Amino acid sequence: MVKTADGEEIFVVDGHVALWDGSVANQKNRHGAEFIDCFYDYHRNLSPKEWLWPHDKFIHYDEQTFIHDVFEEGSVDVAIFQPVGLTDFYKEPFGNVAKNYALAQKYPGRLIGNGYFDPRDGEEGLERLEQWAKDYHLQGVKLYTAEWHGSSKGYRLADPWTQRYLAKCLQLGIRNIHVHKGPTIKPLNMDAFDVSDVDDAASAFPELNFIVEHVGLPRLEQFCWIATQDPNIYAGLAVADAFIYTRPRYFAQIISELLYWLNEDRIVFGSDYALWHPKWLIDMFLNFELPEDIAQETGVQLTKDIKKKILGLNAARLYQIDVPARISELQHDVIGQRVHQAG
Amino acid sequence: MNILDNDRYLADIRKALDTVYDPELDQSISELDFVKGISINQGRVCVTLGLPTYWCSPNFAFIMMEDIDQALSSLPWVKQVRVILDDHESSTRLNAGIAEHKTFPEIFSESPGDLEKLRRTFAEKAFYARQKYIVDLLTRDGLNVADWIPGNWKELKRHLTTSREGQQLWDRYYLLAQKLGIASGDHDPAITGTSGKAVTGEMWERHFHQLRLITLNMESNAHICRGLLRVRYQPEGRSPLVSLPLVDQS
């Protein structure tokens, strides 16, 4: 829970966290080194100085660090893992579904571990998805449409095999499809960030929720247009919210466009930890006010109630969290007690 | 050839490089500081590029490299051009492909899609962004743009060419209109879609909203790219390294 200036406590869901292993020991090839180094450049580029990590800590941090940063220092109540395997670059998966699940078991109610799939894995992948859904109680998946796979350098949500996987998700009760449409990975397709395929999938599967991570930032305008067409498309704020420090005016413009084109119920906060620490992001977001001219131009407001939705209530709805019940549960868990003792 | 010639040649190259744009950000590669090095030796020019990440889209990298190759090849004294992309996932293939004047699909046969269509898409976005900056300037100057649109090119020129900033905006907008085949005679409408269709009063609100979004997207991307480039190639404030032969061999 975080406290607003007027003393109200707000429930926070961090919709995008990771416990990755980008260590040298786990790197398969140069791509593995370049991938985590690119993440590190994002971290260095947009973090306030006092939140910068050394490179060796950044490439592989431990569970204690994660728990401390996200829940104790960061005041997050519930966090959602959005793993990506990247097994062409790393020996063990970069984001590890089994490890995430094990950590979630240690801290009941605190962590939601999403899975992932790759439609190019065909029948075998469908079976694995089914197994994972059963073993890890998946409620969501993270998809990297630009991920390499042998000679293929990406896929689209409209592909027939992807449609089969989405139908499988629906059947297995996996309702939240997080689609990475954002910078930092290795696009080789002509326009890997093109978001129009989300439109096709969202229309074909109205019962599923499509959370477009990083608000499709290289194609923000395209994202806003398609999001107006489909009520089951959501904006995942990770990366865009990090602008709040280096370019608060851009952040104000982005958030006001999202409020204008989507609405306050379809925007979900995410820190992208460990790219950025949730503590400074949440604090700055809570204290953030839209500049008068931008509010006037778009005709939207960023009130405390809207902030509460973005910071927690919207994600809680997607993941069927009973907020008052969860709050009282978490007050008494081991993290809640530590936070309470620290005062 | 002597040192003074080299200065002149270098100035030619810099001027040519100023005309090469990052298609996604609509800024010149010089402005963006993507040029890491320039070397000249007896009419042979080599330009080295460094991009913000190892993973930057190869299609955009290709477009910039091809444009550099063309811009430099058109200089009368240039005999040979080499364009080298450093530290990139596709460096080897791109460098070899550009040297052999291959097309993008020849280099990346596995990549589907149409590069010319991509070029057009991004030229259209750039046209809208340039239009937005013009509308902003006109508004600052007290013109009620909603009443004035679509205007015509003669009026636009008269409004803009009174200041240096306005002149630059006009040049950039006009150049792109020509490239996209949008009619830009004195009496043709000045504020149009990319098909050349005039934007009228009832279309204005939505049209302007889209201009705003396109510009915001471009500026946000540019902010990320500039920052990534800065941290990737520290120390800060570097300028392109110029390596000239110490002894003139001609």
Tab-separated table of N, CA and C in Angstrom, chain B residues 116-212:
chain	number	residue	atom	x	y	z
B	116	GLU	N	9.775	-0.567	-49.763
B	116	GLU	CA	9.319	0.695	-50.349
B	116	GLU	C	8.034	1.173	-49.668
B	117	LYS	N	7.169	0.206	-49.338
B	117	LYS	CA	5.934	0.547	-48.645
B	117	LYS	C	6.254	1.115	-47.253
B	118	LEU	N	7.246	0.503	-46.611
B	118	LEU	CA	7.666	0.975	-45.289
B	118	LEU	C	8.216	2.405	-45.380
B	119	ARG	N	9.049	2.636	-46.408
B	119	ARG	CA	9.582	3.987	-46.618
B	119	ARG	C	8.437	4.987	-46.773
B	120	ARG	N	7.450	4.616	-47.569
B	120	ARG	CA	6.311	5.506	-47.824
B	120	ARG	C	5.544	5.774	-46.511
B	121	THR	N	5.271	4.704	-45.750
B	121	THR	CA	4.549	4.854	-44.481
B	121	THR	C	5.245	5.866	-43.582
B	122	PHE	N	6.572	5.757	-43.493
B	122	PHE	CA	7.272	6.648	-42.578
B	122	PHE	C	7.424	8.056	-43.149
B	123	ALA	N	7.479	8.165	-44.472
B	123	ALA	CA	7.486	9.499	-45.072
B	123	ALA	C	6.140	10.186	-44.790
B	124	GLU	N	5.057	9.404	-44.806
B	124	GLU	CA	3.732	9.977	-44.524
B	124	GLU	C	3.642	10.463	-43.078
B	125	LYS	N	4.179	9.649	-42.158
B	125	LYS	CA	4.172	10.079	-40.753
B	125	LYS	C	4.983	11.361	-40.589
B	126	ALA	N	6.127	11.403	-41.258
B	126	ALA	CA	6.990	12.586	-41.157
B	126	ALA	C	6.259	13.811	-41.723
B	127	PHE	N	5.505	13.615	-42.802
B	127	PHE	CA	4.741	14.719	-43.397
B	127	PHE	C	3.765	15.292	-42.365
B	128	TYR	N	3.071	14.397	-41.672
B	128	TYR	CA	2.112	14.861	-40.656
B	128	TYR	C	2.821	15.566	-39.498
B	129	ALA	N	3.967	15.022	-39.092
B	129	ALA	CA	4.689	15.666	-37.992
B	129	ALA	C	5.135	17.066	-38.411
B	130	ARG	N	5.648	17.189	-39.637
B	130	ARG	CA	6.084	18.507	-40.112
B	130	ARG	C	4.897	19.460	-40.222
B	131	GLN	N	3.751	18.915	-40.608
B	131	GLN	CA	2.537	19.729	-40.674
B	131	GLN	C	2.157	20.248	-39.278
B	132	LYS	N	2.303	19.359	-38.287
B	132	LYS	CA	1.972	19.739	-36.905
B	132	LYS	C	2.839	20.907	-36.434
B	133	TYR	N	4.145	20.859	-36.749
B	133	TYR	CA	5.027	21.935	-36.302
B	133	TYR	C	4.657	23.263	-36.985
B	134	ILE	N	4.208	23.166	-38.221
B	134	ILE	CA	3.774	24.376	-38.923
B	134	ILE	C	2.509	24.943	-38.276
B	135	VAL	N	1.557	24.058	-38.004
B	135	VAL	CA	0.310	24.501	-37.373
B	135	VAL	C	0.612	25.150	-36.019
B	136	ASP	N	1.531	24.561	-35.261
B	136	ASP	CA	1.905	25.128	-33.960
B	136	ASP	C	2.468	26.539	-34.119
B	137	LEU	N	3.339	26.691	-35.112
B	137	LEU	CA	3.953	28.009	-35.308
B	137	LEU	C	2.905	29.048	-35.726
B	138	LEU	N	2.023	28.648	-36.646
B	138	LEU	CA	0.976	29.575	-37.098
B	138	LEU	C	0.087	29.978	-35.926
B	139	THR	N	-0.223	29.007	-35.074
B	139	THR	CA	-1.065	29.287	-33.909
B	139	THR	C	-0.360	30.274	-32.970
B	140	ARG	N	0.946	30.026	-32.750
B	140	ARG	CA	1.717	30.946	-31.893
B	140	ARG	C	1.731	32.361	-32.478
B	141	ASP	N	1.727	32.421	-33.794
B	141	ASP	CA	1.735	33.739	-34.443
B	141	ASP	C	0.356	34.392	-34.479
B	142	GLY	N	-0.612	33.742	-33.872
B	142	GLY	CA	-1.926	34.368	-33.745
B	142	GLY	C	-2.929	34.025	-34.837
B	143	LEU	N	-2.561	33.087	-35.710
B	143	LEU	CA	-3.511	32.713	-36.771
B	143	LEU	C	-4.513	31.694	-36.225
B	144	ASN	N	-5.787	31.879	-36.529
B	144	ASN	CA	-6.774	30.873	-36.153
B	144	ASN	C	-6.792	29.790	-37.237
B	145	VAL	N	-6.022	28.736	-36.978
B	145	VAL	CA	-5.778	27.719	-38.010
B	145	VAL	C	-7.069	27.009	-38.412
B	146	ALA	N	-7.942	26.765	-37.428
B	146	ALA	CA	-9.192	26.061	-37.726
B	146	ALA	C	-10.025	26.823	-38.759
B	147	ASP	N	-9.958	28.155	-38.710
B	147	ASP	CA	-10.691	28.955	-39.692
B	147	ASP	C	-9.969	29.038	-41.030
B	148	TRP	N	-8.661	29.011	-40.973
B	148	TRP	CA	-7.839	29.236	-42.172
B	148	TRP	C	-7.748	27.994	-43.082
B	149	ILE	N	-7.720	26.799	-42.473
B	149	ILE	CA	-7.468	25.589	-43.262
B	149	ILE	C	-8.507	25.408	-44.369
B	150	PRO	N	-8.164	24.760	-45.485
B	150	PRO	CA	-6.849	24.188	-45.745
B	150	PRO	C	-5.817	25.192	-46.248
B	151	GLY	N	-6.200	26.448	-46.438
B	151	GLY	CA	-5.251	27.423	-46.967
B	151	GLY	C	-4.715	27.008	-48.328
B	152	ASN	N	-3.709	27.742	-48.806
B	152	ASN	CA	-3.013	27.251	-49.998
B	152	ASN	C	-1.515	27.514	-49.831
B	153	TRP	N	-0.739	26.962	-50.740
B	153	TRP	CA	0.724	26.996	-50.593
B	153	TRP	C	1.268	28.418	-50.665
B	154	LYS	N	0.594	29.265	-51.430
B	154	LYS	CA	1.072	30.646	-51.547
B	154	LYS	C	0.922	31.369	-50.202
B	155	GLU	N	-0.265	31.190	-49.607
B	155	GLU	CA	-0.503	31.820	-48.291
B	155	GLU	C	0.443	31.258	-47.238
B	156	LEU	N	0.625	29.947	-47.309
B	156	LEU	CA	1.487	29.300	-46.319
B	156	LEU	C	2.901	29.869	-46.411
B	157	LYS	N	3.356	30.006	-47.619
B	157	LYS	CA	4.705	30.525	-47.823
B	157	LYS	C	4.804	31.946	-47.260
B	158	ARG	N	3.771	32.738	-47.515
B	158	ARG	CA	3.788	34.115	-47.037
B	158	ARG	C	3.818	34.157	-45.507
B	159	HIS	N	3.040	33.287	-44.875
B	159	HIS	CA	3.015	33.243	-43.411
B	159	HIS	C	4.370	32.825	-42.843
B	160	LEU	N	5.004	31.857	-43.492
B	160	LEU	CA	6.150	31.214	-42.855
B	160	LEU	C	7.492	31.845	-43.167
B	161	THR	N	7.609	32.435	-44.354
B	161	THR	CA	8.963	32.803	-44.753
B	161	THR	C	9.435	34.130	-44.173
B	162	THR	N	8.694	34.647	-43.195
B	162	THR	CA	9.142	35.886	-42.556
B	162	THR	C	10.149	35.619	-41.436
B	163	SER	N	10.227	34.385	-40.969
B	163	SER	CA	11.205	34.088	-39.919
B	163	SER	C	12.086	32.920	-40.355
B	164	ARG	N	13.241	32.802	-39.721
B	164	ARG	CA	14.151	31.714	-40.075
B	164	ARG	C	13.555	30.359	-39.734
B	165	GLU	N	12.950	30.308	-38.546
B	165	GLU	CA	12.329	29.049	-38.119
B	165	GLU	C	11.228	28.651	-39.102
B	166	GLY	N	10.397	29.652	-39.463
B	166	GLY	CA	9.304	29.398	-40.388
B	166	GLY	C	9.817	28.928	-41.741
B	167	GLN	N	10.878	29.573	-42.204
B	167	GLN	CA	11.457	29.199	-43.495
B	167	GLN	C	11.919	27.737	-43.473
B	168	GLN	N	12.573	27.362	-42.383
B	168	GLN	CA	13.044	25.967	-42.266
B	168	GLN	C	11.881	24.989	-42.283
B	169	LEU	N	10.832	25.336	-41.519
B	169	LEU	CA	9.661	24.453	-41.476
B	169	LEU	C	9.033	24.339	-42.857
B	170	TRP	N	8.976	25.476	-43.545
B	170	TRP	CA	8.393	25.477	-44.881
B	170	TRP	C	9.207	24.596	-45.826
B	171	ASP	N	10.536	24.764	-45.806
B	171	ASP	CA	11.415	23.968	-46.665
B	171	ASP	C	11.189	22.475	-46.451
B	172	ARG	N	11.164	22.096	-45.201
B	172	ARG	CA	11.048	20.662	-44.864
B	172	ARG	C	9.686	20.099	-45.288
B	173	TYR	N	8.650	20.892	-45.061
B	173	TYR	CA	7.293	20.444	-45.394
B	173	TYR	C	7.129	20.342	-46.908
B	174	TYR	N	7.625	21.360	-47.598
B	174	TYR	CA	7.491	21.433	-49.054
B	174	TYR	C	8.248	20.276	-49.718
B	175	LEU	N	9.454	20.035	-49.214
B	175	LEU	CA	10.294	18.964	-49.759
B	175	LEU	C	9.576	17.609	-49.689
B	176	LEU	N	8.974	17.375	-48.546
B	176	LEU	CA	8.308	16.082	-48.353
B	176	LEU	C	7.022	15.990	-49.180
B	177	ALA	N	6.320	17.116	-49.316
B	177	ALA	CA	5.117	17.135	-50.163
B	177	ALA	C	5.496	16.732	-51.584
B	178	GLN	N	6.614	17.270	-52.054
B	178	GLN	CA	7.081	16.941	-53.400
B	178	GLN	C	7.405	15.456	-53.513
B	179	LYS	N	8.106	14.964	-52.496
B	179	LYS	CA	8.524	13.565	-52.501
B	179	LYS	C	7.311	12.634	-52.509
B	180	LEU	N	6.257	13.045	-51.794
B	180	LEU	CA	5.063	12.198	-51.710
B	180	LEU	C	4.118	12.420	-52.887
B	181	GLY	N	4.479	13.355	-53.752
B	181	GLY	CA	3.637	13.607	-54.925
B	181	GLY	C	2.373	14.393	-54.599
B	182	ILE	N	2.431	15.198	-53.536
B	182	ILE	CA	1.275	16.027	-53.170
B	182	ILE	C	1.380	17.350	-53.926
B	183	ALA	N	0.289	17.728	-54.597
B	183	ALA	CA	0.312	18.947	-55.401
B	183	ALA	C	0.628	20.148	-54.512
B	184	SER	N	1.626	20.946	-54.901
B	184	SER	CA	2.026	22.060	-54.037
B	184	SER	C	2.229	23.338	-54.845
B	185	GLY	N	1.370	23.539	-55.815
B	185	GLY	CA	1.358	24.800	-56.549
B	185	GLY	C	0.736	25.887	-55.694
B	186	ASP	N	0.900	27.141	-56.115
B	186	ASP	CA	0.425	28.283	-55.327
B	186	ASP	C	-1.016	28.122	-54.824
B	187	HIS	N	-1.879	27.576	-55.683
B	187	HIS	CA	-3.301	27.556	-55.324
B	187	HIS	C	-3.789	26.195	-54.843
B	188	ASP	N	-2.865	25.262	-54.702
B	188	ASP	CA	-3.244	23.957	-54.136
B	188	ASP	C	-3.394	24.076	-52.618
B	189	PRO	N	-4.304	23.250	-52.037
B	189	PRO	CA	-4.479	23.331	-50.581
B	189	PRO	C	-3.181	22.955	-49.853
B	190	ALA	N	-2.886	23.645	-48.747
B	190	ALA	CA	-1.607	23.462	-48.056
B	190	ALA	C	-1.705	22.473	-46.907
B	191	ILE	N	-2.848	22.425	-46.254
B	191	ILE	CA	-3.007	21.489	-45.139
B	191	ILE	C	-3.854	20.328	-45.660
B	192	THR	N	-3.190	19.223	-45.923
B	192	THR	CA	-3.851	18.091	-46.574
B	192	THR	C	-3.488	16.787	-45.897
B	193	GLY	N	-4.213	15.751	-46.306
B	193	GLY	CA	-3.781	14.402	-45.962
B	193	GLY	C	-2.665	13.998	-46.896
B	194	THR	N	-2.138	12.779	-46.735
B	194	THR	CA	-0.994	12.387	-47.561
B	194	THR	C	-1.420	12.018	-48.978
B	195	SER	N	-2.737	11.949	-49.211
B	195	SER	CA	-3.197	11.731	-50.577
B	195	SER	C	-3.373	13.069	-51.287
B	196	GLY	N	-3.182	14.163	-50.547
B	196	GLY	CA	-3.336	15.488	-51.130
B	196	GLY	C	-4.722	16.073	-50.917
B	197	LYS	N	-5.585	15.315	-50.242
B	197	LYS	CA	-6.953	15.786	-50.009
B	197	LYS	C	-6.948	16.874	-48.927
B	198	ALA	N	-7.639	17.987	-49.235
B	198	ALA	CA	-7.657	19.115	-48.303
B	198	ALA	C	-8.309	18.732	-46.975
B	199	VAL	N	-7.758	19.258	-45.886
B	199	VAL	CA	-8.389	19.079	-44.575
B	199	VAL	C	-9.337	20.254	-44.361
B	200	THR	N	-10.602	19.933	-44.166
B	200	THR	CA	-11.587	21.007	-44.025
B	200	THR	C	-12.008	21.171	-42.572
B	201	GLY	N	-12.799	22.212	-42.335
B	201	GLY	CA	-13.195	22.575	-40.968
B	201	GLY	C	-13.752	21.434	-40.139
B	202	GLU	N	-14.673	20.674	-40.732
B	202	GLU	CA	-15.307	19.628	-39.903
B	202	GLU	C	-14.379	18.450	-39.628
B	203	MET	N	-13.303	18.338	-40.451
B	203	MET	CA	-12.345	17.255	-40.217
B	203	MET	C	-11.262	17.676	-39.221
B	204	TRP	N	-11.202	18.971	-38.945
B	204	TRP	CA	-10.020	19.522	-38.308
B	204	TRP	C	-9.701	18.925	-36.929
B	205	GLU	N	-10.728	18.832	-36.071
B	205	GLU	CA	-10.456	18.411	-34.697
B	205	GLU	C	-9.794	17.037	-34.661
B	206	ARG	N	-10.393	16.111	-35.387
B	206	ARG	CA	-9.840	14.755	-35.404
B	206	ARG	C	-8.463	14.709	-36.086
B	207	HIS	N	-8.372	15.461	-37.158
B	207	HIS	CA	-7.098	15.511	-37.882
B	207	HIS	C	-5.985	16.025	-36.976
B	208	PHE	N	-6.263	17.109	-36.265
B	208	PHE	CA	-5.243	17.686	-35.398
B	208	PHE	C	-4.862	16.719	-34.275
B	209	HIS	N	-5.866	16.015	-33.774
B	209	HIS	CA	-5.617	15.021	-32.738
B	209	HIS	C	-4.627	13.961	-33.222
B	210	GLN	N	-4.805	13.570	-34.476
B	210	GLN	CA	-3.903	12.561	-35.021
B	210	GLN	C	-2.505	13.130	-35.256
B	211	LEU	N	-2.440	14.370	-35.694
B	211	LEU	CA	-1.127	15.008	-35.845
B	211	LEU	C	-0.392	15.011	-34.508
B	212	ARG	N	-1.141	15.321	-33.461
B	212	ARG	CA	-0.552	15.408	-32.131
B	212	ARG	C	0.005	14.055	-31.692
